[in-house]
Short mmCIF file of C-alpha atoms in Angstrom, two decimals:
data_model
loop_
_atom_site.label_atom_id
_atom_site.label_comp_id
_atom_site.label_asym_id
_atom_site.label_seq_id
_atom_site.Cartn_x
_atom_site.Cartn_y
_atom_site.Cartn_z
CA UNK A 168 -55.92 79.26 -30.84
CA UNK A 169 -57.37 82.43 -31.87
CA UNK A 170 -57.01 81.49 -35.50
CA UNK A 171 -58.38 78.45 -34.97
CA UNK A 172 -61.45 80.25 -33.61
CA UNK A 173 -61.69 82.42 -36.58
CA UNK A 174 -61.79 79.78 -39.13
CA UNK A 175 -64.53 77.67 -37.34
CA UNK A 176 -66.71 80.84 -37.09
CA UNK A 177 -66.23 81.54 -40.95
CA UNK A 178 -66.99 78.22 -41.32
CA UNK A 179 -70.14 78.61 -39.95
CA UNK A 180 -71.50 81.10 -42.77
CA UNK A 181 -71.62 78.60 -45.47
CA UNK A 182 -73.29 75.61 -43.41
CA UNK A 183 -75.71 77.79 -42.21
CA UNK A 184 -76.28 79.32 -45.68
CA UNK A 185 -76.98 75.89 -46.63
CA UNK A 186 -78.35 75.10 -43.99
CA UNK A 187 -81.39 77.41 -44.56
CA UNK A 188 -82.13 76.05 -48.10
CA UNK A 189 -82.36 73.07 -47.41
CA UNK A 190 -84.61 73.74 -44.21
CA UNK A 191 -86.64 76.20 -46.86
CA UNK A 192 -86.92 72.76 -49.66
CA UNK A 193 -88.41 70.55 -46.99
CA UNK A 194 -91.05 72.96 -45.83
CA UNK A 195 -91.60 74.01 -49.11
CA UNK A 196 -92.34 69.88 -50.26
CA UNK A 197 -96.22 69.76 -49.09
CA UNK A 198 -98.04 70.48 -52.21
CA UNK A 199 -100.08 74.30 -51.05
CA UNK A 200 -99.14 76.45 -48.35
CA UNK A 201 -101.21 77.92 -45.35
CA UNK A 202 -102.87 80.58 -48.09
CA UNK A 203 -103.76 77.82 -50.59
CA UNK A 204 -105.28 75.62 -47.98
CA UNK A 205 -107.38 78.61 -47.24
CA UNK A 206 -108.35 79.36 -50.47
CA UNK A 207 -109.20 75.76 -51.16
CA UNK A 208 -111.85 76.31 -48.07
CA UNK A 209 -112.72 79.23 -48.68
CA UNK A 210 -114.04 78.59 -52.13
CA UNK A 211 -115.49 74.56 -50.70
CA UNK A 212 -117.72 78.05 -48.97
CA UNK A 213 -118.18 80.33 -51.85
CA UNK A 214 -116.74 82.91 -49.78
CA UNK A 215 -115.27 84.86 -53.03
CA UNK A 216 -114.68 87.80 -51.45
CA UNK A 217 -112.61 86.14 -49.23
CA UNK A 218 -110.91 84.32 -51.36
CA UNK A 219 -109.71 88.09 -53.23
CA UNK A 220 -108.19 88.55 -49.83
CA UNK A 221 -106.01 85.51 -49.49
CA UNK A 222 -104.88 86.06 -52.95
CA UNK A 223 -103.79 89.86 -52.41
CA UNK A 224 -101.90 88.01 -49.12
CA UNK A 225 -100.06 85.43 -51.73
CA UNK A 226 -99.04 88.06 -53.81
CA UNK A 227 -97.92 90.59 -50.32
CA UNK A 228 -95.64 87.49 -49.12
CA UNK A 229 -93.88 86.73 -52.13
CA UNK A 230 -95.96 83.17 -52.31
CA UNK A 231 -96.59 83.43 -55.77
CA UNK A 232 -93.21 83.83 -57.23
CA UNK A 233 -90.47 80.90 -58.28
CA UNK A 234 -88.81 78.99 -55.39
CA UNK A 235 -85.54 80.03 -55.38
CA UNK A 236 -86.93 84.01 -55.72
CA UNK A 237 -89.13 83.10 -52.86
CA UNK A 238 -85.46 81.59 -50.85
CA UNK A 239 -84.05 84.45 -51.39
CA UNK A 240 -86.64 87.31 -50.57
CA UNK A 241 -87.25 85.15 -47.11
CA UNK A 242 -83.46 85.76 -46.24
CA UNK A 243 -83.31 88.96 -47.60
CA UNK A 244 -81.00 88.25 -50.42
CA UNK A 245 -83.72 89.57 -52.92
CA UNK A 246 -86.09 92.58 -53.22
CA UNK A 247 -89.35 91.46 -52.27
CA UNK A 248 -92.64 93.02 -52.52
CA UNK A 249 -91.46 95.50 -49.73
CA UNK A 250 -88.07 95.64 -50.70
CA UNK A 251 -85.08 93.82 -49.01
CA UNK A 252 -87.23 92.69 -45.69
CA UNK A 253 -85.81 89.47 -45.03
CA UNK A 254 -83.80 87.53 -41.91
CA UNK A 255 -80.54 89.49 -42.80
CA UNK A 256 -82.61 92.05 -42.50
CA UNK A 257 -84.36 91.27 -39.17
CA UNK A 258 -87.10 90.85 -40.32
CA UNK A 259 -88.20 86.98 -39.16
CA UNK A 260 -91.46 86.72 -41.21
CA UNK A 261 -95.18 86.20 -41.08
CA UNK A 262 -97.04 83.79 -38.91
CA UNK A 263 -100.60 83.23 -40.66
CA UNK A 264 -101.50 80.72 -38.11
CA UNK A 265 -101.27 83.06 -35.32
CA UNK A 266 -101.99 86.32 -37.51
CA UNK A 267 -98.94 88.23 -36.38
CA UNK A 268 -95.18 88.87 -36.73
CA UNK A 269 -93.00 85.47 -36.14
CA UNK A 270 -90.96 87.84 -33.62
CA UNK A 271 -93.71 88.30 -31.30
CA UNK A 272 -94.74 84.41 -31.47
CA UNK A 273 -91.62 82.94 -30.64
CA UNK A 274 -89.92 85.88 -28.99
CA UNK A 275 -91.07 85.24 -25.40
CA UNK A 276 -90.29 81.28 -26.01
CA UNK A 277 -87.14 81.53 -27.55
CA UNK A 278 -85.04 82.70 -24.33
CA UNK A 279 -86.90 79.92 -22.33
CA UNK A 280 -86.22 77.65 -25.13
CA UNK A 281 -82.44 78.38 -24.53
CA UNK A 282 -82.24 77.92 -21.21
CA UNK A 283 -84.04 74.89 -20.75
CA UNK A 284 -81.98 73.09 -23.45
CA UNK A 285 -78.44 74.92 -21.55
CA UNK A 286 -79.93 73.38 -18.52
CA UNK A 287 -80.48 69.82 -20.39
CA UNK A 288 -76.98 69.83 -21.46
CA UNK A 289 -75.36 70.92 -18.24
CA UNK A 290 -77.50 67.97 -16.43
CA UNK A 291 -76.07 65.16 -19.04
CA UNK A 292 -72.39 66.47 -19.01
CA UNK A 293 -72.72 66.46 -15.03
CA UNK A 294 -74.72 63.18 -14.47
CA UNK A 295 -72.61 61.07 -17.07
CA UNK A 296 -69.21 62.24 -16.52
CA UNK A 297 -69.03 60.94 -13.21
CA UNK A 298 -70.99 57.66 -13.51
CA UNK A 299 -69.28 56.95 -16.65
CA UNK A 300 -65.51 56.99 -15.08
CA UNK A 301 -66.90 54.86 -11.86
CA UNK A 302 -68.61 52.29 -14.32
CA UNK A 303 -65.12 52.06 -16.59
CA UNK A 304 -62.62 52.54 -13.73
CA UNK A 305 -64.93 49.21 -11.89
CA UNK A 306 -66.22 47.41 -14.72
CA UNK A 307 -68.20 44.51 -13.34
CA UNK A 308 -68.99 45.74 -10.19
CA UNK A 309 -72.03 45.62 -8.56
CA UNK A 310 -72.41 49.96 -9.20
CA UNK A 311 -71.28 49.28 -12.57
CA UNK A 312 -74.32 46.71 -12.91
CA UNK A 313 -76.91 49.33 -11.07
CA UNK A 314 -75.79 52.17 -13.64
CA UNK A 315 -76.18 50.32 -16.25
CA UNK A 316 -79.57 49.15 -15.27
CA UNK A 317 -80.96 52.43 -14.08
CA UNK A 318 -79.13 53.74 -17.74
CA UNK A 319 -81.11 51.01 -19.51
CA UNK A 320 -84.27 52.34 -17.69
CA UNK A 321 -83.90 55.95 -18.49
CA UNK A 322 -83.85 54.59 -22.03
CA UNK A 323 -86.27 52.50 -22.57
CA UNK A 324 -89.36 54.76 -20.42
CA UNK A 325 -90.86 57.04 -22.58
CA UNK A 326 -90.12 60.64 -21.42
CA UNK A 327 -93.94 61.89 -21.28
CA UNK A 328 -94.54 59.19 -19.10
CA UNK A 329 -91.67 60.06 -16.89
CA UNK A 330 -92.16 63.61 -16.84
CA UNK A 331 -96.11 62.73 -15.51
CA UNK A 332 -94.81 60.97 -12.84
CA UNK A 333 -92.08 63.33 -11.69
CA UNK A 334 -94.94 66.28 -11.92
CA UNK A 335 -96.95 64.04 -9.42
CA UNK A 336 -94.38 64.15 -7.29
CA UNK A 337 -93.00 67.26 -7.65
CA UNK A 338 -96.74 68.87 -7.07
CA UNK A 339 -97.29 66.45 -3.68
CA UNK A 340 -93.67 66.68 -2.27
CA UNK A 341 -92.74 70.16 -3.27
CA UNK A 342 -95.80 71.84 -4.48
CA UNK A 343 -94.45 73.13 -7.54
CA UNK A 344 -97.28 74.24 -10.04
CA UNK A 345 -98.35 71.34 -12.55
CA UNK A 346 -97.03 72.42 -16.56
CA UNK A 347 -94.96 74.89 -17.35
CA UNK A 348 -91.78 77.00 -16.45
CA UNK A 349 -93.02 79.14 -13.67
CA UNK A 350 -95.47 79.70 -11.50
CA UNK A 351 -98.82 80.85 -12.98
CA UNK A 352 -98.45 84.45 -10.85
CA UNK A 353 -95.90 85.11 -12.36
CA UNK A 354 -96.44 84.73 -16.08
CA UNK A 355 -96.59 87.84 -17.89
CA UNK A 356 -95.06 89.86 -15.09
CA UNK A 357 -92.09 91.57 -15.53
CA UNK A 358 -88.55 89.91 -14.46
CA UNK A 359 -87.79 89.40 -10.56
CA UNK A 360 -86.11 87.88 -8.29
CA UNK A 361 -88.91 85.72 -7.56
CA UNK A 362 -89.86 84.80 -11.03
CA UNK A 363 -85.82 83.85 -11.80
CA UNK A 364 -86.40 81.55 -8.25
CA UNK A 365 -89.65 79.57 -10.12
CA UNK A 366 -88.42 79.13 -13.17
CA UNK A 367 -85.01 77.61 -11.96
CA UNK A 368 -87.38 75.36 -9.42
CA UNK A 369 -89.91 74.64 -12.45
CA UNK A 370 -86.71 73.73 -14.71
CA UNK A 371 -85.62 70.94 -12.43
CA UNK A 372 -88.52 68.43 -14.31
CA UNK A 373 -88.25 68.91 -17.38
CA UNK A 374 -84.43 68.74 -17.47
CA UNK A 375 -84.34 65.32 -15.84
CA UNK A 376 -87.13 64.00 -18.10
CA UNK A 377 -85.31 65.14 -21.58
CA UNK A 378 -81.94 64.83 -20.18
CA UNK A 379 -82.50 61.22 -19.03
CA UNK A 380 -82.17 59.36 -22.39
CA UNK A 381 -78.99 61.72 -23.43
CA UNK A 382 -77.38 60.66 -20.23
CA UNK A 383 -77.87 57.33 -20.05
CA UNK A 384 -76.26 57.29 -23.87
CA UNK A 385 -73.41 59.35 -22.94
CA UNK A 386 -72.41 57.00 -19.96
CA UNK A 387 -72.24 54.38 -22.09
CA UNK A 388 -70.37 55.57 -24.70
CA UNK A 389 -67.74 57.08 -21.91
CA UNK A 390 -67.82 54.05 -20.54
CA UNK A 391 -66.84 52.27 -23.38
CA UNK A 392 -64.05 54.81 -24.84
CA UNK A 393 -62.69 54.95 -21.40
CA UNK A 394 -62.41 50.71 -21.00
CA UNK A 395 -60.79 50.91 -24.58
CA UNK A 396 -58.16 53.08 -23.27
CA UNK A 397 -57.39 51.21 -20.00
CA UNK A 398 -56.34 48.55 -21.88
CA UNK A 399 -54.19 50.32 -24.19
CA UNK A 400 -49.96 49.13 -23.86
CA UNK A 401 -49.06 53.19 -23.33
CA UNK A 402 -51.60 52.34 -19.69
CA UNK A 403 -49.79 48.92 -19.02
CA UNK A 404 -46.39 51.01 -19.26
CA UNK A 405 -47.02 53.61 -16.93
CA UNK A 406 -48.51 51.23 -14.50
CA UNK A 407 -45.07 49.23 -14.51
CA UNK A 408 -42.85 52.52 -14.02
CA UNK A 409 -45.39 53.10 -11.02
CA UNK A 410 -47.41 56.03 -11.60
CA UNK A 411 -50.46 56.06 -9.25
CA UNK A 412 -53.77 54.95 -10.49
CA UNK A 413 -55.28 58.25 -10.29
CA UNK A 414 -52.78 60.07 -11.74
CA UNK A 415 -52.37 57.76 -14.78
CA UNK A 416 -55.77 57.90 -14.89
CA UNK A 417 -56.01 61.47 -15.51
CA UNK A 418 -53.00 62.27 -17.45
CA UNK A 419 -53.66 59.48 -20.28
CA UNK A 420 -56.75 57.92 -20.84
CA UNK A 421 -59.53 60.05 -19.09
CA UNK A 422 -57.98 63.08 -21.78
CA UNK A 423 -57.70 60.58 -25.15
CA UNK A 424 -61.51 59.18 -23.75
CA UNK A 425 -62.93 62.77 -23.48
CA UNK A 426 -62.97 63.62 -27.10
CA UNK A 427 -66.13 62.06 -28.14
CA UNK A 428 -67.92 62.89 -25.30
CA UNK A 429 -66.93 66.21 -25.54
CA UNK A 430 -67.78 66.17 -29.29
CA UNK A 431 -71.16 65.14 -28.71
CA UNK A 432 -72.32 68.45 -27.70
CA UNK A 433 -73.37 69.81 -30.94
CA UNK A 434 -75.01 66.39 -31.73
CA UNK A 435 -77.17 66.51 -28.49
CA UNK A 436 -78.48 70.16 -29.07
CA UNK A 437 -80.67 69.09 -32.23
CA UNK A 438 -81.90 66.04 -30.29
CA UNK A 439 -82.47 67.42 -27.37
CA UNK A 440 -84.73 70.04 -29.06
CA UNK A 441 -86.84 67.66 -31.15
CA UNK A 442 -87.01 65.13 -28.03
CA UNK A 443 -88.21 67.90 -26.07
CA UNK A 444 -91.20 68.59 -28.74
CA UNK A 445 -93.82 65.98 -26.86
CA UNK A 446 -92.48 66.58 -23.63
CA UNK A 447 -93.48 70.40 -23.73
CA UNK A 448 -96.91 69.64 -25.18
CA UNK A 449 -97.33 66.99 -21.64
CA UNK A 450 -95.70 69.63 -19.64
CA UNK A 451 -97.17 72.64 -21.07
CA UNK A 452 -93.46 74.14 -21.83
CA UNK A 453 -93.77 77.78 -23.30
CA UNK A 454 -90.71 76.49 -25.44
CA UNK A 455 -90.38 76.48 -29.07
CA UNK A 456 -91.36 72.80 -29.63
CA UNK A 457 -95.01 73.08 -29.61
CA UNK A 458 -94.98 76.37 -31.70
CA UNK A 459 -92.82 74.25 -34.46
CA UNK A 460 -95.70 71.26 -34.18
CA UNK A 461 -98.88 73.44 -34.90
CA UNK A 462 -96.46 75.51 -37.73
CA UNK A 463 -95.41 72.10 -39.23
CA UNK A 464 -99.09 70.92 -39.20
CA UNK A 465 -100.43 73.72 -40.44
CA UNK A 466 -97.43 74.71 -42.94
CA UNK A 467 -97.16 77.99 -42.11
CA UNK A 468 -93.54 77.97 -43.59
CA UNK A 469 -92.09 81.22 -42.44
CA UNK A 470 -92.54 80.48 -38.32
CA UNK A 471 -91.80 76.94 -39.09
CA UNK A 472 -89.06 77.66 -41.36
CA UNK A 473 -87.44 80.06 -38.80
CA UNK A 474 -87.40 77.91 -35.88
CA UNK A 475 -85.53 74.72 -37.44
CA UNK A 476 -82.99 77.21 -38.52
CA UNK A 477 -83.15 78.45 -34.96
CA UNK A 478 -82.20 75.44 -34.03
CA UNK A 479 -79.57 74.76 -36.34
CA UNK A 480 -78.20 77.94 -34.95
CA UNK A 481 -78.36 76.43 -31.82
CA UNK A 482 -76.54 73.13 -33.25
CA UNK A 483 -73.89 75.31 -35.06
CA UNK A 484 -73.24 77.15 -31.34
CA UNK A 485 -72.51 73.83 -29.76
CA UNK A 486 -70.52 72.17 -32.59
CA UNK A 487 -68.40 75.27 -32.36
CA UNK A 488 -68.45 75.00 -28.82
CA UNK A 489 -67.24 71.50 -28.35
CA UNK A 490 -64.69 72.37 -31.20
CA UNK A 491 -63.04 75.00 -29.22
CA UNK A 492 -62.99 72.51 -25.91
CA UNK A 493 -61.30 70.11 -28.32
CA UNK A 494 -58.54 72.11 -29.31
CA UNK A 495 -58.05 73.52 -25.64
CA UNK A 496 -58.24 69.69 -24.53
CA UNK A 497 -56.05 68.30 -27.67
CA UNK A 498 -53.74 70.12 -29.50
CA UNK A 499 -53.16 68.02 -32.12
CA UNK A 500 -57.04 69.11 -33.24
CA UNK A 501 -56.12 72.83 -33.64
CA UNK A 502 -52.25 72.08 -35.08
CA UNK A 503 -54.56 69.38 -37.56
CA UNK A 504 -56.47 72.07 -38.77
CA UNK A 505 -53.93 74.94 -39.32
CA UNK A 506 -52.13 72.11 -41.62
CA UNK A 507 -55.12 71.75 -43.89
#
């Protein structure tokens, strides 16, 4: 198993090396960059002092220099203008929009970022796992009917709309704070006991209203792996030589149903994340989402650029993740690898 490990976590280092030039191509394809839109305004002023100013910047950053020059100062592959100062270097860029280090832009939403999407994922694994083995196990019924409703409704409402209407109530019933992940008091304050308490009680909306559409999907595909199973020969067998529902339930196809689900947890990160992008603008989430928007719409590539390939961090994580809980769960996965 430990081998197994290893070679996923090697694997890693190439996908995310590739990874990271493709996520520099795309926000490199917008003709200009955040210094050449300036320039472009600055001289629509006649500001030409100014306009000296932006081009000195250009030249600091690396901006004027061939793409794959500028790929590879940005990851610190490549001497830059200050020498080897790139992400293998910790060094996570420049944010011109916001005038400052990308560290100290995204550093206080990146933890909060992480958590709420943890959250997210614990809420569909615990929601769907249950519903979907009630729905399969009584297909037809009338709770297999309501779930499937109330799954069809979690998909088809729009999750700002649903996240205004659970603030409502949230604010009337409970009197949690409207927006955000804590309690206004407590924001910039250092860490306590009482701040943990009001961000888990502030984390409650937002993880129903982006968990609710990745729930509702995983039910039904559980559901529908699950049914496939049930009527499998190997299940008609064992229910002739008299094992117990439950049992046979759990021995056979519950574990040969699992795998997709549980393989789905590296897909859900990345969707989760970008699903999450309107909801934190509505909500007023200090989460990474709106920082990517205004980076994106401004192209200030290195902040933008560093938070998708947060992100596919993130994804990588819970690919490897779900591998590892797919060998533990099967095997055959782990034995299938060693062969190739």
């Amino acid at each position: 198993m430990l081998s197994y490990i290893v070679r996923r976590i090697l694997t890693m280092i190439p996908t995310l090396a590739v990874i990271s030039l493709l996520t520099f191509f795309i926000i490199e394809l917008p003709p200009g960059d955040y210094l050449s839109n300036q320039i472009a305004q600055l001289k629509a002023l006649g500001e030409e002092a100014s306009i000296a100013k932006v081009e000195y910047l250009r030249a600091e950053f690396a901006l004027d220099r061939p793409f794959f020059e500028r790929y590879l100062i940005w990851i610190g592959a490549w001497p830059g203008p200050n020498g080897f100062n790139g992400l293998l270097e910790g060094n996570w860029g420049w944010s011109f929009e916001y005038d400052k280090p990308v560290a100290e832009v995204v550093g206080p939403a990146l933890p909060l970022t992480v958590v709420l999407n943890f959250a997210t994922v614990l809420f569909v694994y615990i929601v769907a796992f249950p519903i979907g083995i009630y729905s399969a196990t009584r297909q037809y019924s009338w709770g297999d009917y309501g779930f499937t409703f109330l799954g069809y409704i979690g998909l088809a409402t729009p999750n700002f709309l649903l996240g205004l209407i659970l603030l409502y109530f949230s604010n009337r019933w409970f009197g949690l704070s409207i927006g955000g992940l804590m309690d206004p008091a407590y924001i910039g304050q250092p860490w306590s006991m009482g701040k943990i308490g009001s961000v888990l009680s502030h984390l409650i909306v937002p993880t129903i209203v982006i968990g609710t559409a990745g729930t509702a999907g995983m039910i039904r595909r559980l559901r529908a792996n699950l049914l496939d199973e049930l009527h499998r020969q190997y299940v008609t067998t064992a229910r002739a030589k008299g094992l117990s529902e439950n049992r046979l339930l759990v021995k056979y196809p519950l574990r040969m149903a699992i795998n997709p689900f549980i393989a789905d947890i590296g897909n859900l990160i990345p969707s989760l994340v970008s699903g999450s992008v309107i909801v934190s603008v509505v909500l007023n989430l200090p989460t990474v989402g709106p920082v990517l928007l205004d980076a994106l719409r401004s192209q200030d590539q290195f902040l933008s650029g560093f938070i998708l390939l947060f992100v596919a961090v993130l994804t990588l994580v819970g690919m490897l993740v779900s591998d590892i809980l797919l060998g533990i769960l099967d095997p055959r996965i782990r034995f299938g690898a060693k062969g190739h």
